[in-house]
């Protein structure tokens, strides 16, 4: 599952103004004028768990920028990209969108986004994780500012590992395979459970130095020998003693997380978005028992996990006054103060180091996930990249269900991928 999947420090004077506000976030003041400019923000965050913090930040922004008003709308994540594309160029389009990182290149290619190069929104771009700026860039131009980020980790139950005599998290898939067997043998519960979706299989490709495509070489690589080796490694792991039986239903995600939260599975691949939900569960009442480690390494010798998250992007067809106001709003919402405020309340991951305050780093799980960001793989600047997950996921399901062998399944995925990127060389 691709989830989501979060910044710019502004002037010292503005920071002083904002220090009295509830969030402590910083932002520049708008120029005085005949009346306030009203911009619209479509926020795709969770309406119940995350939106309240962002609404509070909007209020702070308006206090610090009396010349700008923000019309806040929380829109469902599913379908938001299509809704934005349909509204683009009309009066219904928002000035700012919280866009999943996989949408940014697509929306930039279609001309729906304004470049942020040279604007106040990008003033502190050097303070962001470089890989996150990379996946907010298309065609050499910056089209988004990272608001939140995420990556996959090996989450594990420290107590179950200790009872099985395992002193440290596995560093390779082979070690995870062996550890799963020990956990089952010595505790009676499954050592590992896997959610059989495309996104969760990407670390197995990265572990062999593979990907769905090679953007620099304009080649489709999902059917390459390295990719086959990665998925064969996954198949071998799932067949090993101590690994939970594969759930191939639509409830697989919930099944895996239910087993982990109730101490019936000792390890899973998962992102920080599930941390808050795990706290208070039978296995993780306070977070102390929750282990977070890098996904295991494959044959290439190093771990790799997809970077997710969301960028704030600006509508290309907004007029000059609304674009300028939108850029200031993006700068504020992605500032260190705003990110720290949201992270402490939503358990989301900031996208810049200066937002990891003492309060933020005490949020269970965030410090562990932060340490893993350097192993994350940025989304390539290819508009069609997110679409490539569909043929890969379709064939992955057949492979893991034993309906076809790995080589045949990935060859089929490559053939379907060629229809999405016809200018790429097919195997």
Short mmCIF file of N, CA and C in Angstrom, two decimals, residues 188-297:
data_model
loop_
_atom_site.label_atom_id
_atom_site.label_comp_id
_atom_site.label_asym_id
_atom_site.label_seq_id
_atom_site.Cartn_x
_atom_site.Cartn_y
_atom_site.Cartn_z
N UNK A 188 6.02 -20.17 19.71
CA UNK A 188 4.76 -20.68 19.20
C UNK A 188 4.01 -19.74 18.29
N UNK A 189 4.50 -18.51 18.10
CA UNK A 189 3.81 -17.57 17.20
C UNK A 189 4.61 -17.41 15.91
N UNK A 190 3.98 -16.86 14.89
CA UNK A 190 4.66 -16.67 13.62
C UNK A 190 5.78 -15.64 13.75
N UNK A 191 6.89 -15.92 13.11
CA UNK A 191 8.03 -15.01 13.18
C UNK A 191 7.95 -13.83 12.24
N UNK A 192 7.16 -13.97 11.17
CA UNK A 192 7.06 -12.89 10.18
C UNK A 192 5.74 -13.03 9.44
N UNK A 193 5.11 -11.90 9.14
CA UNK A 193 3.88 -11.87 8.34
C UNK A 193 4.06 -10.81 7.26
N UNK A 194 3.56 -11.12 6.06
CA UNK A 194 3.80 -10.23 4.91
C UNK A 194 2.50 -9.83 4.24
N UNK A 195 2.41 -8.55 3.91
CA UNK A 195 1.28 -8.02 3.16
C UNK A 195 1.63 -8.08 1.67
N UNK A 196 0.97 -8.95 0.89
CA UNK A 196 1.41 -9.21 -0.49
C UNK A 196 0.99 -8.15 -1.50
N UNK A 197 1.34 -6.90 -1.25
CA UNK A 197 1.05 -5.82 -2.18
C UNK A 197 2.36 -5.30 -2.80
N UNK A 198 2.20 -4.70 -3.96
CA UNK A 198 3.35 -4.27 -4.74
C UNK A 198 4.33 -3.41 -3.96
N UNK A 199 3.82 -2.42 -3.22
CA UNK A 199 4.69 -1.49 -2.49
C UNK A 199 5.57 -2.21 -1.49
N UNK A 200 5.02 -3.23 -0.83
CA UNK A 200 5.77 -3.96 0.19
C UNK A 200 6.77 -4.94 -0.41
N UNK A 201 6.65 -5.19 -1.70
CA UNK A 201 7.61 -6.06 -2.38
C UNK A 201 8.80 -5.29 -2.93
N UNK A 202 8.72 -3.96 -2.96
CA UNK A 202 9.81 -3.18 -3.55
C UNK A 202 11.15 -3.39 -2.86
N UNK A 203 11.22 -3.55 -1.51
CA UNK A 203 12.52 -3.79 -0.89
C UNK A 203 13.22 -5.05 -1.40
N UNK A 204 12.45 -6.02 -1.89
CA UNK A 204 13.07 -7.23 -2.43
C UNK A 204 13.71 -6.95 -3.80
N UNK A 205 13.11 -6.04 -4.56
CA UNK A 205 13.75 -5.61 -5.82
C UNK A 205 14.99 -4.77 -5.52
N UNK A 206 14.82 -3.76 -4.66
CA UNK A 206 15.94 -2.90 -4.32
C UNK A 206 17.11 -3.68 -3.75
N UNK A 207 16.80 -4.73 -3.00
CA UNK A 207 17.85 -5.53 -2.38
C UNK A 207 18.74 -6.23 -3.38
N UNK A 208 18.26 -6.35 -4.61
CA UNK A 208 19.07 -6.95 -5.68
C UNK A 208 19.56 -5.89 -6.68
N UNK A 209 19.37 -4.62 -6.34
CA UNK A 209 19.77 -3.54 -7.24
C UNK A 209 18.82 -3.34 -8.40
N UNK A 210 17.58 -3.81 -8.26
CA UNK A 210 16.59 -3.73 -9.34
C UNK A 210 15.54 -2.67 -9.03
N UNK A 211 14.74 -2.36 -10.03
CA UNK A 211 13.61 -1.43 -9.90
C UNK A 211 12.63 -1.79 -11.00
N UNK A 212 11.51 -1.08 -11.06
CA UNK A 212 10.54 -1.34 -12.12
C UNK A 212 11.06 -0.87 -13.47
N UNK A 213 11.78 0.25 -13.45
CA UNK A 213 12.37 0.80 -14.67
C UNK A 213 13.72 1.42 -14.34
N UNK A 214 14.52 1.61 -15.36
CA UNK A 214 15.77 2.36 -15.27
C UNK A 214 15.53 3.66 -16.03
N UNK A 215 15.27 4.74 -15.30
CA UNK A 215 14.91 6.00 -15.94
C UNK A 215 16.08 6.56 -16.75
N UNK A 216 17.28 6.51 -16.19
CA UNK A 216 18.44 7.06 -16.91
C UNK A 216 18.67 6.34 -18.24
N UNK A 217 18.51 5.02 -18.23
CA UNK A 217 18.72 4.24 -19.45
C UNK A 217 17.47 4.04 -20.27
N UNK A 218 16.32 4.54 -19.75
CA UNK A 218 15.02 4.41 -20.42
C UNK A 218 14.76 2.94 -20.78
N UNK A 219 14.89 2.08 -19.74
CA UNK A 219 14.68 0.65 -19.93
C UNK A 219 13.67 0.14 -18.91
N UNK A 220 12.86 -0.80 -19.32
CA UNK A 220 11.96 -1.49 -18.41
C UNK A 220 12.74 -2.63 -17.77
N UNK A 221 12.82 -2.64 -16.44
CA UNK A 221 13.68 -3.60 -15.75
C UNK A 221 12.93 -4.52 -14.79
N UNK A 222 11.60 -4.43 -14.76
CA UNK A 222 10.85 -5.26 -13.84
C UNK A 222 10.98 -6.75 -14.15
N UNK A 223 11.35 -7.07 -15.39
CA UNK A 223 11.54 -8.47 -15.76
C UNK A 223 12.99 -8.89 -15.81
N UNK A 224 13.89 -8.07 -15.30
CA UNK A 224 15.32 -8.35 -15.35
C UNK A 224 15.70 -9.51 -14.45
N UNK A 225 16.86 -10.14 -14.68
CA UNK A 225 17.31 -11.21 -13.79
C UNK A 225 17.40 -10.78 -12.33
N UNK A 226 17.81 -9.52 -12.10
CA UNK A 226 17.90 -9.04 -10.72
C UNK A 226 16.53 -8.96 -10.08
N UNK A 227 15.53 -8.50 -10.83
CA UNK A 227 14.17 -8.43 -10.29
C UNK A 227 13.63 -9.84 -10.01
N UNK A 228 13.91 -10.77 -10.92
CA UNK A 228 13.48 -12.16 -10.71
C UNK A 228 14.12 -12.71 -9.43
N UNK A 229 15.40 -12.42 -9.23
CA UNK A 229 16.08 -12.89 -8.03
C UNK A 229 15.44 -12.32 -6.77
N UNK A 230 15.04 -11.04 -6.83
CA UNK A 230 14.42 -10.42 -5.67
C UNK A 230 13.10 -11.06 -5.32
N UNK A 231 12.24 -11.30 -6.30
CA UNK A 231 10.94 -11.90 -6.02
C UNK A 231 11.09 -13.38 -5.65
N UNK A 232 12.08 -14.05 -6.22
CA UNK A 232 12.34 -15.43 -5.78
C UNK A 232 12.76 -15.47 -4.32
N UNK A 233 13.51 -14.46 -3.88
CA UNK A 233 13.88 -14.37 -2.47
C UNK A 233 12.63 -14.23 -1.61
N UNK A 234 11.70 -13.39 -2.05
CA UNK A 234 10.44 -13.22 -1.33
C UNK A 234 9.66 -14.53 -1.28
N UNK A 235 9.59 -15.22 -2.39
CA UNK A 235 8.87 -16.50 -2.42
C UNK A 235 9.49 -17.51 -1.46
N UNK A 236 10.81 -17.55 -1.43
CA UNK A 236 11.49 -18.47 -0.52
C UNK A 236 11.23 -18.13 0.93
N UNK A 237 11.21 -16.83 1.23
CA UNK A 237 10.93 -16.40 2.60
C UNK A 237 9.52 -16.81 3.02
N UNK A 238 8.55 -16.60 2.14
CA UNK A 238 7.16 -16.89 2.48
C UNK A 238 6.91 -18.39 2.65
N UNK A 239 7.77 -19.21 2.06
CA UNK A 239 7.61 -20.66 2.18
C UNK A 239 8.36 -21.23 3.37
N UNK A 240 9.10 -20.38 4.09
CA UNK A 240 9.95 -20.86 5.18
C UNK A 240 9.15 -21.15 6.45
N UNK A 241 9.63 -22.08 7.27
CA UNK A 241 8.98 -22.37 8.55
C UNK A 241 8.95 -21.12 9.43
N UNK A 242 7.83 -20.90 10.10
CA UNK A 242 7.73 -19.76 11.00
C UNK A 242 7.16 -18.52 10.37
N UNK A 243 6.93 -18.54 9.05
CA UNK A 243 6.35 -17.40 8.37
C UNK A 243 4.85 -17.65 8.21
N UNK A 244 4.05 -16.63 8.52
CA UNK A 244 2.60 -16.76 8.47
C UNK A 244 2.12 -17.11 7.07
N UNK A 245 1.06 -17.89 7.01
CA UNK A 245 0.48 -18.21 5.72
C UNK A 245 0.00 -16.94 5.03
N UNK A 246 0.14 -16.91 3.72
CA UNK A 246 -0.16 -15.71 2.94
C UNK A 246 -1.67 -15.49 2.84
N UNK A 247 -2.10 -14.30 3.16
CA UNK A 247 -3.51 -13.91 2.99
C UNK A 247 -3.61 -13.21 1.63
N UNK A 248 -4.32 -13.82 0.70
CA UNK A 248 -4.44 -13.25 -0.64
C UNK A 248 -5.77 -12.54 -0.84
N UNK A 249 -6.51 -12.30 0.24
CA UNK A 249 -7.79 -11.60 0.14
C UNK A 249 -7.58 -10.09 0.22
N UNK A 250 -8.66 -9.35 0.06
CA UNK A 250 -8.59 -7.89 0.16
C UNK A 250 -8.31 -7.44 1.59
N UNK A 251 -8.44 -8.35 2.54
CA UNK A 251 -8.22 -8.01 3.95
C UNK A 251 -6.79 -8.28 4.41
N UNK A 252 -5.89 -8.54 3.47
CA UNK A 252 -4.53 -8.93 3.85
C UNK A 252 -3.85 -7.90 4.74
N UNK A 253 -3.99 -6.63 4.41
CA UNK A 253 -3.34 -5.58 5.19
C UNK A 253 -3.81 -5.63 6.64
N UNK A 254 -5.13 -5.68 6.82
CA UNK A 254 -5.69 -5.71 8.17
C UNK A 254 -5.30 -6.98 8.90
N UNK A 255 -5.27 -8.08 8.18
CA UNK A 255 -4.91 -9.37 8.79
C UNK A 255 -3.50 -9.34 9.36
N UNK A 256 -2.58 -8.81 8.57
CA UNK A 256 -1.18 -8.74 9.00
C UNK A 256 -1.02 -7.83 10.22
N UNK A 257 -1.65 -6.64 10.17
CA UNK A 257 -1.50 -5.71 11.28
C UNK A 257 -2.21 -6.19 12.54
N UNK A 258 -3.30 -6.91 12.38
CA UNK A 258 -3.99 -7.47 13.54
C UNK A 258 -3.11 -8.50 14.24
N UNK A 259 -2.47 -9.34 13.43
CA UNK A 259 -1.59 -10.36 14.01
C UNK A 259 -0.42 -9.71 14.73
N UNK A 260 0.16 -8.68 14.15
CA UNK A 260 1.32 -8.02 14.76
C UNK A 260 0.91 -7.29 16.04
N UNK A 261 -0.18 -6.55 16.00
CA UNK A 261 -0.58 -5.76 17.17
C UNK A 261 -1.03 -6.63 18.34
N UNK A 262 -1.42 -7.87 18.06
CA UNK A 262 -1.87 -8.77 19.11
C UNK A 262 -0.80 -9.80 19.51
N UNK A 263 0.41 -9.62 19.03
CA UNK A 263 1.50 -10.51 19.42
C UNK A 263 1.43 -11.88 18.80
N UNK A 264 0.73 -12.00 17.68
CA UNK A 264 0.64 -13.28 16.99
C UNK A 264 1.61 -13.38 15.82
N UNK A 265 2.31 -12.30 15.53
CA UNK A 265 3.37 -12.27 14.53
C UNK A 265 4.48 -11.38 15.09
N UNK A 266 5.71 -11.81 14.96
CA UNK A 266 6.82 -11.10 15.62
C UNK A 266 7.41 -9.99 14.77
N UNK A 267 7.17 -9.99 13.46
CA UNK A 267 7.78 -8.96 12.61
C UNK A 267 6.94 -8.76 11.36
N UNK A 268 6.96 -7.52 10.85
CA UNK A 268 6.27 -7.16 9.62
C UNK A 268 7.07 -6.07 8.93
N UNK A 269 6.82 -5.87 7.65
CA UNK A 269 7.32 -4.69 6.94
C UNK A 269 6.23 -3.64 7.01
N UNK A 270 6.55 -2.45 7.53
CA UNK A 270 5.51 -1.46 7.70
C UNK A 270 6.10 -0.06 7.78
N UNK A 271 5.25 0.96 7.60
CA UNK A 271 5.68 2.34 7.65
C UNK A 271 5.22 3.05 8.91
N UNK A 272 5.69 4.29 9.11
CA UNK A 272 5.40 5.01 10.35
C UNK A 272 3.93 5.39 10.52
N UNK A 273 3.15 5.33 9.43
CA UNK A 273 1.74 5.69 9.55
C UNK A 273 0.96 4.74 10.46
N UNK A 274 1.52 3.56 10.72
CA UNK A 274 0.84 2.61 11.60
C UNK A 274 1.30 2.69 13.05
N UNK A 275 2.30 3.52 13.33
CA UNK A 275 2.86 3.57 14.68
C UNK A 275 1.81 3.99 15.71
N UNK A 276 1.10 5.07 15.42
CA UNK A 276 0.11 5.57 16.38
C UNK A 276 -0.96 4.52 16.66
N UNK A 277 -1.38 3.80 15.62
CA UNK A 277 -2.42 2.78 15.80
C UNK A 277 -1.91 1.60 16.63
N UNK A 278 -0.61 1.31 16.55
CA UNK A 278 -0.05 0.20 17.31
C UNK A 278 0.03 0.50 18.81
N UNK A 279 0.26 1.76 19.13
CA UNK A 279 0.39 2.12 20.54
C UNK A 279 -0.93 1.87 21.27
N UNK A 280 -0.83 1.22 22.39
CA UNK A 280 -2.02 0.87 23.14
C UNK A 280 -2.58 -0.49 22.80
N UNK A 281 -2.00 -1.14 21.78
CA UNK A 281 -2.44 -2.49 21.41
C UNK A 281 -1.87 -3.49 22.42
N UNK A 282 -2.40 -4.71 22.45
CA UNK A 282 -1.91 -5.69 23.42
C UNK A 282 -0.41 -5.92 23.37
N UNK A 283 0.18 -5.93 22.17
CA UNK A 283 1.62 -6.19 22.07
C UNK A 283 2.47 -4.96 22.33
N UNK A 284 1.89 -3.76 22.12
CA UNK A 284 2.68 -2.53 22.22
C UNK A 284 1.92 -1.48 23.03
N UNK A 285 1.74 -1.72 24.31
CA UNK A 285 0.94 -0.81 25.12
C UNK A 285 1.50 0.61 25.22
N UNK A 286 2.84 0.75 25.19
CA UNK A 286 3.43 2.08 25.33
C UNK A 286 4.54 2.36 24.33
N UNK A 287 4.78 1.46 23.40
CA UNK A 287 5.81 1.66 22.40
C UNK A 287 7.17 1.11 22.77
N UNK A 288 7.38 0.79 24.04
CA UNK A 288 8.70 0.32 24.48
C UNK A 288 9.06 -1.02 23.84
N UNK A 289 8.07 -1.80 23.50
CA UNK A 289 8.31 -3.14 22.94
C UNK A 289 8.43 -3.11 21.42
N UNK A 290 8.27 -1.96 20.81
CA UNK A 290 8.27 -1.86 19.35
C UNK A 290 9.68 -1.62 18.83
N UNK A 291 10.20 -2.59 18.10
CA UNK A 291 11.50 -2.45 17.47
C UNK A 291 11.37 -1.96 16.04
N UNK A 292 12.26 -1.09 15.62
CA UNK A 292 12.26 -0.55 14.26
C UNK A 292 13.67 -0.67 13.70
N UNK A 293 13.79 -1.39 12.60
CA UNK A 293 15.09 -1.62 11.99
C UNK A 293 14.98 -1.46 10.47
N UNK A 294 16.11 -1.31 9.82
CA UNK A 294 16.12 -1.22 8.36
C UNK A 294 15.59 -2.52 7.77
N UNK A 295 14.91 -2.42 6.63
CA UNK A 295 14.50 -3.64 5.95
C UNK A 295 15.77 -4.44 5.65
N UNK A 296 15.70 -5.76 5.72
CA UNK A 296 16.90 -6.55 5.47
C UNK A 296 17.48 -6.34 4.08
N UNK A 297 18.76 -6.59 3.95
CA UNK A 297 19.46 -6.45 2.68
C UNK A 297 19.33 -7.71 1.84
#
